[in-house]
PDB file of C-alpha atoms and ligand atoms in Angstrom:
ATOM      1  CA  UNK A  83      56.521  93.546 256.688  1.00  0.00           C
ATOM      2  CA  UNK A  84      60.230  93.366 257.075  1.00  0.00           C
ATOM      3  CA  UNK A  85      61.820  89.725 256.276  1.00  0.00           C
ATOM      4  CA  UNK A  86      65.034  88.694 257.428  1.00  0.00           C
ATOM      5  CA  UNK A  87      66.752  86.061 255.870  1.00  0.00           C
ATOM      6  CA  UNK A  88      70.569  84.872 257.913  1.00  0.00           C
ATOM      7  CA  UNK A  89      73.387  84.251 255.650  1.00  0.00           C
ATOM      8  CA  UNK A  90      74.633  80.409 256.445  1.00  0.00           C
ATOM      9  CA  UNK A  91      78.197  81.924 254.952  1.00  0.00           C
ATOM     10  CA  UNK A  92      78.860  83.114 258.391  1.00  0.00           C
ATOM     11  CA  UNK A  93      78.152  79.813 260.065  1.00  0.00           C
ATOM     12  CA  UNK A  94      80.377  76.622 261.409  1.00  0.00           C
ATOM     13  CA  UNK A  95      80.192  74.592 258.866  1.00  0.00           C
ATOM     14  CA  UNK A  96      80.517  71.855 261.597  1.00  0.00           C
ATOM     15  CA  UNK A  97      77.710  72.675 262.925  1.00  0.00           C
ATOM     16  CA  UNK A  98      75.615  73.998 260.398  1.00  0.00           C
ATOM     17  CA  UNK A  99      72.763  71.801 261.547  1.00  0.00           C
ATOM     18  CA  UNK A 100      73.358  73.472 264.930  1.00  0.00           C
ATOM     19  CA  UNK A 101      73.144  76.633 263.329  1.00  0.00           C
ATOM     20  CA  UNK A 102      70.600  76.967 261.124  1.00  0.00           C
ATOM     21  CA  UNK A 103      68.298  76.014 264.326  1.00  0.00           C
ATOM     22  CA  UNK A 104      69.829  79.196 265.919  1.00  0.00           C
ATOM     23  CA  UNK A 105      68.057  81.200 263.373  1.00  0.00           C
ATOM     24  CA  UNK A 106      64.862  79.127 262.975  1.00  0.00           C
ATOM     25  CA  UNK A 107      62.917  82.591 264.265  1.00  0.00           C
ATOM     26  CA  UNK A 108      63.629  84.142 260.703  1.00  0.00           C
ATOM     27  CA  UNK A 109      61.697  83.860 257.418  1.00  0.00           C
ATOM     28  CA  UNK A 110      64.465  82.641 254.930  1.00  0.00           C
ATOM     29  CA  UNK A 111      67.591  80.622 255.509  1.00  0.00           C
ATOM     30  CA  UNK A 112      69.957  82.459 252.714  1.00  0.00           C
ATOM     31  CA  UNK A 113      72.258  79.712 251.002  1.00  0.00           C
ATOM     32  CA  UNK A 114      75.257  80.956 249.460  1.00  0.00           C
ATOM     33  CA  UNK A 115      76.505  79.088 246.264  1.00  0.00           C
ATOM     34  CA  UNK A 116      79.899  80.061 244.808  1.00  0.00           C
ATOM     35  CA  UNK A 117      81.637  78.428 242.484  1.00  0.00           C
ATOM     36  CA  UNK A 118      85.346  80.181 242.297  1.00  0.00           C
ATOM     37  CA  UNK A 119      84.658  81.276 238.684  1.00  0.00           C
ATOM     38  CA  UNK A 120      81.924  83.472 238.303  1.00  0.00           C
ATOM     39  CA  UNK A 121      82.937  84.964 242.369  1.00  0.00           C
ATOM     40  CA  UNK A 122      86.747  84.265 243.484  1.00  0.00           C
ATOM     41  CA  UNK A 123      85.424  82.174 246.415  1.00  0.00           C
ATOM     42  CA  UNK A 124      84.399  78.581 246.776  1.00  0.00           C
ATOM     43  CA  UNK A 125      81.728  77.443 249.084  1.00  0.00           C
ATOM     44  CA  UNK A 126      78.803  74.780 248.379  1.00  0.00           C
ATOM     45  CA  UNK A 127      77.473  72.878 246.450  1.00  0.00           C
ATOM     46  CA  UNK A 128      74.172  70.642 245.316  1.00  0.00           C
ATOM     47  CA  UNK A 129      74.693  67.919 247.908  1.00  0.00           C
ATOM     48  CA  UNK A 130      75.096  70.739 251.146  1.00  0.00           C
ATOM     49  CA  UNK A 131      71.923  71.991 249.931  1.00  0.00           C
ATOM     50  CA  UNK A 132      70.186  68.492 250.021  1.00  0.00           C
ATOM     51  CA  UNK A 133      71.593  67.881 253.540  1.00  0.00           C
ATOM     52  CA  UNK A 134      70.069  71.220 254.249  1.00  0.00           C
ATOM     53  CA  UNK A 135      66.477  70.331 253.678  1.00  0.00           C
ATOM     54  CA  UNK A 136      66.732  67.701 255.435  1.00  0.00           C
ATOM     55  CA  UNK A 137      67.156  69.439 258.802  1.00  0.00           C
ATOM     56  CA  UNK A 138      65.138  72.267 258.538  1.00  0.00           C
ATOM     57  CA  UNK A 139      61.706  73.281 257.271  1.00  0.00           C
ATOM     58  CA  UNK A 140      63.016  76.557 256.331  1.00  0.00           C
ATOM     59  CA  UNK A 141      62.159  78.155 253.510  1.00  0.00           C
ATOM     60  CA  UNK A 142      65.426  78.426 251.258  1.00  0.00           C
ATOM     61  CA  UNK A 143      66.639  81.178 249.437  1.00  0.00           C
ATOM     62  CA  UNK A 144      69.806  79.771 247.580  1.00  0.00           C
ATOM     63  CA  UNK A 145      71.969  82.439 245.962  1.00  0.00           C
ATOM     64  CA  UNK A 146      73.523  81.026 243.082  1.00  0.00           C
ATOM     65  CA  UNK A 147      76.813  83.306 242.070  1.00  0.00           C
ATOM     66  CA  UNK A 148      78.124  80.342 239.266  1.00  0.00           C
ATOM     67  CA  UNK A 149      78.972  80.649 235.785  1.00  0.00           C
ATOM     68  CA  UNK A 150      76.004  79.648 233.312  1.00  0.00           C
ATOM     69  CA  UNK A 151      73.542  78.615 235.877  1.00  0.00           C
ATOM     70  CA  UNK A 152      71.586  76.873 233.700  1.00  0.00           C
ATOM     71  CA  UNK A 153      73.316  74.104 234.353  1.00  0.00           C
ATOM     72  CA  UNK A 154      72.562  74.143 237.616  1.00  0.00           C
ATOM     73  CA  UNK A 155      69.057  74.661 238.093  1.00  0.00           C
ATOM     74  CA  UNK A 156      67.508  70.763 238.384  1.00  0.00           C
ATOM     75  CA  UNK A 157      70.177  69.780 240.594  1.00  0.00           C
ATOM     76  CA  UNK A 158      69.299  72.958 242.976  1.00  0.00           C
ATOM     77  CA  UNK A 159      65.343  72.166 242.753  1.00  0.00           C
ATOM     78  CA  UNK A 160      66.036  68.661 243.213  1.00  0.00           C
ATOM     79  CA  UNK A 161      68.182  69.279 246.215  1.00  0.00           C
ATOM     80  CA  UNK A 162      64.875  71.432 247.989  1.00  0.00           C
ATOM     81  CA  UNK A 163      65.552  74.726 246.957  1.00  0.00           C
ATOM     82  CA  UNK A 164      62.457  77.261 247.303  1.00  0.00           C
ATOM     83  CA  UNK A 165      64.005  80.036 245.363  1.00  0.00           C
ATOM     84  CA  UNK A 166      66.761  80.123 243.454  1.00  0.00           C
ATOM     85  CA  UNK A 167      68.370  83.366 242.239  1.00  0.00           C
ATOM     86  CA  UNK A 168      70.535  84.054 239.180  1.00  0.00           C
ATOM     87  CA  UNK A 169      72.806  86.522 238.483  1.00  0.00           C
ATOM     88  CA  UNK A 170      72.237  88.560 234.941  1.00  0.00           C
ATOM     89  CA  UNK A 171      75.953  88.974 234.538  1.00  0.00           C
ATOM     90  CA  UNK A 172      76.745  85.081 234.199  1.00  0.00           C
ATOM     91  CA  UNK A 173      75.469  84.395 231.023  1.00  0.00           C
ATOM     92  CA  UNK A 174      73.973  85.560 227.844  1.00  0.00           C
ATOM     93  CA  UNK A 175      70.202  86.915 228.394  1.00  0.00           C
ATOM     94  CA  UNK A 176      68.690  84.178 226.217  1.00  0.00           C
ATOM     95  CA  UNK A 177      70.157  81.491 228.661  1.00  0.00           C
ATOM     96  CA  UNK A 178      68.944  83.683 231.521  1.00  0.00           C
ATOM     97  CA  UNK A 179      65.504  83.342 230.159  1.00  0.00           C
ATOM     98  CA  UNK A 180      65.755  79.459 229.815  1.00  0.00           C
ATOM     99  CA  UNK A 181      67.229  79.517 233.658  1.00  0.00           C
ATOM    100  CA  UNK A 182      64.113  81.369 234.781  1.00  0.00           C
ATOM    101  CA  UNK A 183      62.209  78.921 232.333  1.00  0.00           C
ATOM    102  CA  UNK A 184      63.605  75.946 233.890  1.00  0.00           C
ATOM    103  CA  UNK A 185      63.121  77.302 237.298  1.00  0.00           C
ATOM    104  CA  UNK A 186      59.459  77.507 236.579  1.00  0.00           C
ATOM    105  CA  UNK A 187      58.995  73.754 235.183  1.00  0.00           C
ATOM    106  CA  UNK A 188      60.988  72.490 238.610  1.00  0.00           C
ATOM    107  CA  UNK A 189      58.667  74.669 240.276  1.00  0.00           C
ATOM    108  CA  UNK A 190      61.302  76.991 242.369  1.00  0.00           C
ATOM    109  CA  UNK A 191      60.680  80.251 242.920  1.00  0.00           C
ATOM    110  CA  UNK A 192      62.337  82.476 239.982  1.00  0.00           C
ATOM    111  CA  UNK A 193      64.888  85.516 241.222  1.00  0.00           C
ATOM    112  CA  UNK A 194      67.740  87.068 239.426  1.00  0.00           C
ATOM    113  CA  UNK A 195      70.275  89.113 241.148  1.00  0.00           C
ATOM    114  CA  UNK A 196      72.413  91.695 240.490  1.00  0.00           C
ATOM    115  CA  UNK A 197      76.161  92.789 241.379  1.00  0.00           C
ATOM    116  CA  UNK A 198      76.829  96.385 242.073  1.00  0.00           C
ATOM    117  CA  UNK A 199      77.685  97.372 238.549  1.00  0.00           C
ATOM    118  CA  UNK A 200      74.583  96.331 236.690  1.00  0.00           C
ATOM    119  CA  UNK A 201      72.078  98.989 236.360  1.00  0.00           C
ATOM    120  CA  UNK A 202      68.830  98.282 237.604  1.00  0.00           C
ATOM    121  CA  UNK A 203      67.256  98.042 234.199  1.00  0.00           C
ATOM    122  CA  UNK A 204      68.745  94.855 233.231  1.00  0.00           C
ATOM    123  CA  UNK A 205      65.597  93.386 235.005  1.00  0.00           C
ATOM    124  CA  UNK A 206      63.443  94.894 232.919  1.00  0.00           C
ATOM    125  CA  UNK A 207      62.838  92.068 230.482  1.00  0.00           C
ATOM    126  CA  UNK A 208      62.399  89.354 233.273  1.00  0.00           C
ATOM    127  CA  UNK A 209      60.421  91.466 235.837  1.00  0.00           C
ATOM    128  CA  UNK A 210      57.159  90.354 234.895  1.00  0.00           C
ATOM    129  CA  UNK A 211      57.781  87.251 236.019  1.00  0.00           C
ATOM    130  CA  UNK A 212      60.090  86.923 238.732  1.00  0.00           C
ATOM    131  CA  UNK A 213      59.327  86.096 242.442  1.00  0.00           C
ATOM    132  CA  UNK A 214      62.497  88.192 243.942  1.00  0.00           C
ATOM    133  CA  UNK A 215      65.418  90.651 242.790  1.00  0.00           C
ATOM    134  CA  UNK A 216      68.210  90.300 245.204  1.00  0.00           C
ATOM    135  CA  UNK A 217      69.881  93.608 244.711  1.00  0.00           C
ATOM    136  CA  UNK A 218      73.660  93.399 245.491  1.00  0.00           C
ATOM    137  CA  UNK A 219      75.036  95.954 248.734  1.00  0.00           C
ATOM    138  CA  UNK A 220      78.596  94.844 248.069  1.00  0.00           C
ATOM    139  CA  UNK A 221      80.474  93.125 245.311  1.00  0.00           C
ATOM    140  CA  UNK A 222      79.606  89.442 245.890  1.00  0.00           C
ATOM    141  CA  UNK A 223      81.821  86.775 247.174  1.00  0.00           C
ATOM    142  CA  UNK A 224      82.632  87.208 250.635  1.00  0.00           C
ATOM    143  CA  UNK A 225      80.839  88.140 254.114  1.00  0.00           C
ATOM    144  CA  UNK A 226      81.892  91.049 256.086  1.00  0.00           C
ATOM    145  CA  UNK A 227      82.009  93.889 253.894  1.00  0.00           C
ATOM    146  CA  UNK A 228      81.324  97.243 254.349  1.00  0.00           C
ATOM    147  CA  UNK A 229      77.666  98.248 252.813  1.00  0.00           C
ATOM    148  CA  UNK A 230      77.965 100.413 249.937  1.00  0.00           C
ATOM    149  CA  UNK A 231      75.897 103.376 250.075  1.00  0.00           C
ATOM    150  CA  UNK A 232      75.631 103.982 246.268  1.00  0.00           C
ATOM    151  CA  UNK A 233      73.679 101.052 245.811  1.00  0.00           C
ATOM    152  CA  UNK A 234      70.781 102.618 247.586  1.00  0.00           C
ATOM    153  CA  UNK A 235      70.088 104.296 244.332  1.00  0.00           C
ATOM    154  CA  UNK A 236      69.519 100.876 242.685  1.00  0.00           C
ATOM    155  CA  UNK A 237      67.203  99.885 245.071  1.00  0.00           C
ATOM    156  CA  UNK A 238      64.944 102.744 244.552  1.00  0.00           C
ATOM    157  CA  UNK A 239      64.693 101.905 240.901  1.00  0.00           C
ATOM    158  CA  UNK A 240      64.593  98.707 241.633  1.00  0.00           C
ATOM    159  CA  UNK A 241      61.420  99.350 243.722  1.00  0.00           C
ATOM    160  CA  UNK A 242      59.823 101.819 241.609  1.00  0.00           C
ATOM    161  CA  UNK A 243      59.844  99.131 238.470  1.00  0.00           C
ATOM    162  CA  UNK A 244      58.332  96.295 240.592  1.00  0.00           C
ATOM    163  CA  UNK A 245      55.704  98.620 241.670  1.00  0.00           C
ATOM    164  CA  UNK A 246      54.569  99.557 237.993  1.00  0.00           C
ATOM    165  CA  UNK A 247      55.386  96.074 236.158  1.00  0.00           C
ATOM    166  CA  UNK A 248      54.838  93.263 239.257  1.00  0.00           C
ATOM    167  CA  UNK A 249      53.758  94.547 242.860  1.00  0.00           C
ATOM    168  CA  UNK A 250      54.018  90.955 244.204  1.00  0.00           C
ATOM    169  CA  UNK A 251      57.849  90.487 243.615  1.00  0.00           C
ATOM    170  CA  UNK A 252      60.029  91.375 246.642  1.00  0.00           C
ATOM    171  CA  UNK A 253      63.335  93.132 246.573  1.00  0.00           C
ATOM    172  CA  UNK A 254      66.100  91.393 248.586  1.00  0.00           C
ATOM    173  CA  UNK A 255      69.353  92.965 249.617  1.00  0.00           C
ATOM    174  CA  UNK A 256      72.589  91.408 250.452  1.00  0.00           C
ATOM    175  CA  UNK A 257      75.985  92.443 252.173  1.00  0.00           C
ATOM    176  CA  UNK A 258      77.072  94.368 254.726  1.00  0.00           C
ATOM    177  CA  UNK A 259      73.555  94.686 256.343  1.00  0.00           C
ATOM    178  CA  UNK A 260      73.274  95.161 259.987  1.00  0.00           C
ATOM    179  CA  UNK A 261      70.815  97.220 262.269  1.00  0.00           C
ATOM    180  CA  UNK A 262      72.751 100.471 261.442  1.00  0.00           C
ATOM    181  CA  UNK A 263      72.148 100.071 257.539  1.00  0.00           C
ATOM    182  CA  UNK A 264      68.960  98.248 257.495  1.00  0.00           C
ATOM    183  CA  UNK A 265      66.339 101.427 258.297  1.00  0.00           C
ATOM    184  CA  UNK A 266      68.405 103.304 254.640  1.00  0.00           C
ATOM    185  CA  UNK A 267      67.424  99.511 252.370  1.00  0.00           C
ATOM    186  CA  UNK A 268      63.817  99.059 254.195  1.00  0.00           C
ATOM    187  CA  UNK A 269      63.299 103.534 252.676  1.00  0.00           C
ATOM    188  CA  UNK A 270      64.436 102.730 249.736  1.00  0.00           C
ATOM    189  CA  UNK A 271      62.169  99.996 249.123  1.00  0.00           C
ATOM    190  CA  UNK A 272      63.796  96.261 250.404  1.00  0.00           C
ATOM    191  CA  UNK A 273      61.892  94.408 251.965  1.00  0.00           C
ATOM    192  CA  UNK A 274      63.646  91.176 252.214  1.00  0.00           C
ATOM    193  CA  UNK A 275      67.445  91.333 254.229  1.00  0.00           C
ATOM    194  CA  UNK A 276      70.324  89.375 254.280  1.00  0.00           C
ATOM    195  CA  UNK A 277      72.795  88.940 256.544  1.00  0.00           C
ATOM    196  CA  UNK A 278      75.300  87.276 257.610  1.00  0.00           C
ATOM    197  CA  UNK A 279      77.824  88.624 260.265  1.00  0.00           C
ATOM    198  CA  UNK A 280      75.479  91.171 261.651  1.00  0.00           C
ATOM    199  CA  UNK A 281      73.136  87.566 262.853  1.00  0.00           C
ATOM    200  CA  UNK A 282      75.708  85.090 263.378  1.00  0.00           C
ATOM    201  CA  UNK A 283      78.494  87.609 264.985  1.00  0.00           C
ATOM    202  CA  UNK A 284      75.656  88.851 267.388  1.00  0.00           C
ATOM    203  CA  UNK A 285      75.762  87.602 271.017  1.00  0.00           C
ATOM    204  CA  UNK A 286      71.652  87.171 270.693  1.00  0.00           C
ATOM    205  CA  UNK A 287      70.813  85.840 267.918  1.00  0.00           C
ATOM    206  CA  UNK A 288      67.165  86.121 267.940  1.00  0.00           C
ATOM    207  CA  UNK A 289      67.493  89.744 268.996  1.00  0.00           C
ATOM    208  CA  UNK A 290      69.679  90.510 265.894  1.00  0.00           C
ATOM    209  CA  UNK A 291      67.061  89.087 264.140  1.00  0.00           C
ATOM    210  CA  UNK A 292      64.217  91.176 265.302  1.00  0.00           C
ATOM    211  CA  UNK A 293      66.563  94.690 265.102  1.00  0.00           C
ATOM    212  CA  UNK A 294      66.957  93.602 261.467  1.00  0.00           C
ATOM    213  CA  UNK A 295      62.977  93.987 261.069  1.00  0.00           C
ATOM    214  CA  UNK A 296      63.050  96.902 262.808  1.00  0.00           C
TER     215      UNK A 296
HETATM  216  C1  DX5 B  33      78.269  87.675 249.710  1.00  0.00           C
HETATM  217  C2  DX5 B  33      77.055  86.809 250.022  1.00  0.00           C
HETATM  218  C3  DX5 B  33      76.306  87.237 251.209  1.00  0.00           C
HETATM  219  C4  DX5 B  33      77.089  87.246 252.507  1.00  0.00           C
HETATM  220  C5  DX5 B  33      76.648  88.456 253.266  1.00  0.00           C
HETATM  221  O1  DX5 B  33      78.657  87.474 248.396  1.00  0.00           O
HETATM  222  O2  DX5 B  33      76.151  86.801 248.920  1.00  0.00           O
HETATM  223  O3  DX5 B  33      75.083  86.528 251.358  1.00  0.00           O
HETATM  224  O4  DX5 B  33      76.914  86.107 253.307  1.00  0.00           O
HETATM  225  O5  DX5 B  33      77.434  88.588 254.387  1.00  0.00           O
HETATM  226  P1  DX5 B  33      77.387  89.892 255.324  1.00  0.00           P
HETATM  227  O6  DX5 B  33      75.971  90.020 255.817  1.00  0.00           O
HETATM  228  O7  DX5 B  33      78.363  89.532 256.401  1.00  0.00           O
HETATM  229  O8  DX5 B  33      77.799  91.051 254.484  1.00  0.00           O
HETATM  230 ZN1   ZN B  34      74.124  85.951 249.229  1.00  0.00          ZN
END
């Protein structure tokens, strides 16, 4: 089964509370973290996400794209995370492990994510015991880009290692998904979608959600 989780990045942050109830019908709530170092944007932060859980039962998927996340990780459990995801390319492996470490004694879901340029093997020594990979579909830090087509490729491999090393982790894919790309991601082996403009840019919102699951 197809899950679709809406991007709050293409929200009113006015009304985020109004919102996130518009996309209550979907099966994550996909919180953007950026901290205008390790991605040139800025959004939210630890205290957003605690507001968060407080007005919806959601299940959230916060996508952490900081520098040295490590530091991070309590604060985002605290806050009501479900799943927290990390990218590989923000700090040395051996701190990646301790992130993933760390998740696992705050009891969040573990997920590491990767930008366009990493090769899908990088999640070989992690695999075993992550709950997500949140493949990249456009170079992180902003909504509304075009889906890039050569990342397909990673999400075959991608797919292909979770099905040898750890059939129970899903593969997530963000950017520049919309009904049109979705069927390509969901053959080459996603099964968890983000997005952003394609939900919150739709006139029916629950309707964009069930065209995402196809
Ligand atoms: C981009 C974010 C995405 C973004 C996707 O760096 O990680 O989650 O909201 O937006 P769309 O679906 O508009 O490409
Ligand atoms: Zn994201």
């Amino acid at each position: 089964m197809i899950k679709v989780a809406p991007s709050i990045l293409s929200a009113d942050f006015v009304n985020l509370e109004r919102d996130i109830q518009k996309v209550s019908s979907a099966d994550y709530l996909h919180v953007d973290v950026m901290d205008g170092c390790f991605v040139p944007n800025i959004t939210i932060g630890v205290p957003v996400v605690q507001s968060i859980r407080r007005c919806t039962g959601m299940f959230l998927d916060v996508h952490l794209m900081i520098d040295k996340p490590l530091r991070y990780i309590e604060d985002f459990a605290g806050a009501g995370a479900d799943l927290l995801s990390i990218h590989l390319e923000a700090d040395h492996p051996s701190r990646i492990a301790q992130a993933l470490a760390e998740m696992g004694r705050c009891g969040v879901k573990k997920a590491v994510a990767l930008r366009p340029i990493t090769s899908a093997s990088a999640i070989l020594p992690y695999i075993e015991q992550l709950d997500l990979v949140l493949v990249m579909t456009v170079e992180p830090g902003f909504g509304g880009q075009a889906f890039l087509e050569s990342q397909l490729e990673t999400v075959r491999q991608v797919r292909a290692m979770i099905e040898k090393y750890n059939p129970a982790c899903e593969l997530e894919v963000d950017g520049g998904i919309s009904p049109k790309t979705a069927p390509a991601v969901t053959a080459a082996g996603a099964n968890v979608l983000v997005a952003g403009s394609a939900i919150y840019g739709a006139e029916d919102i629950p309707g964009a959600i069930r065209a995402l699951r196809g």
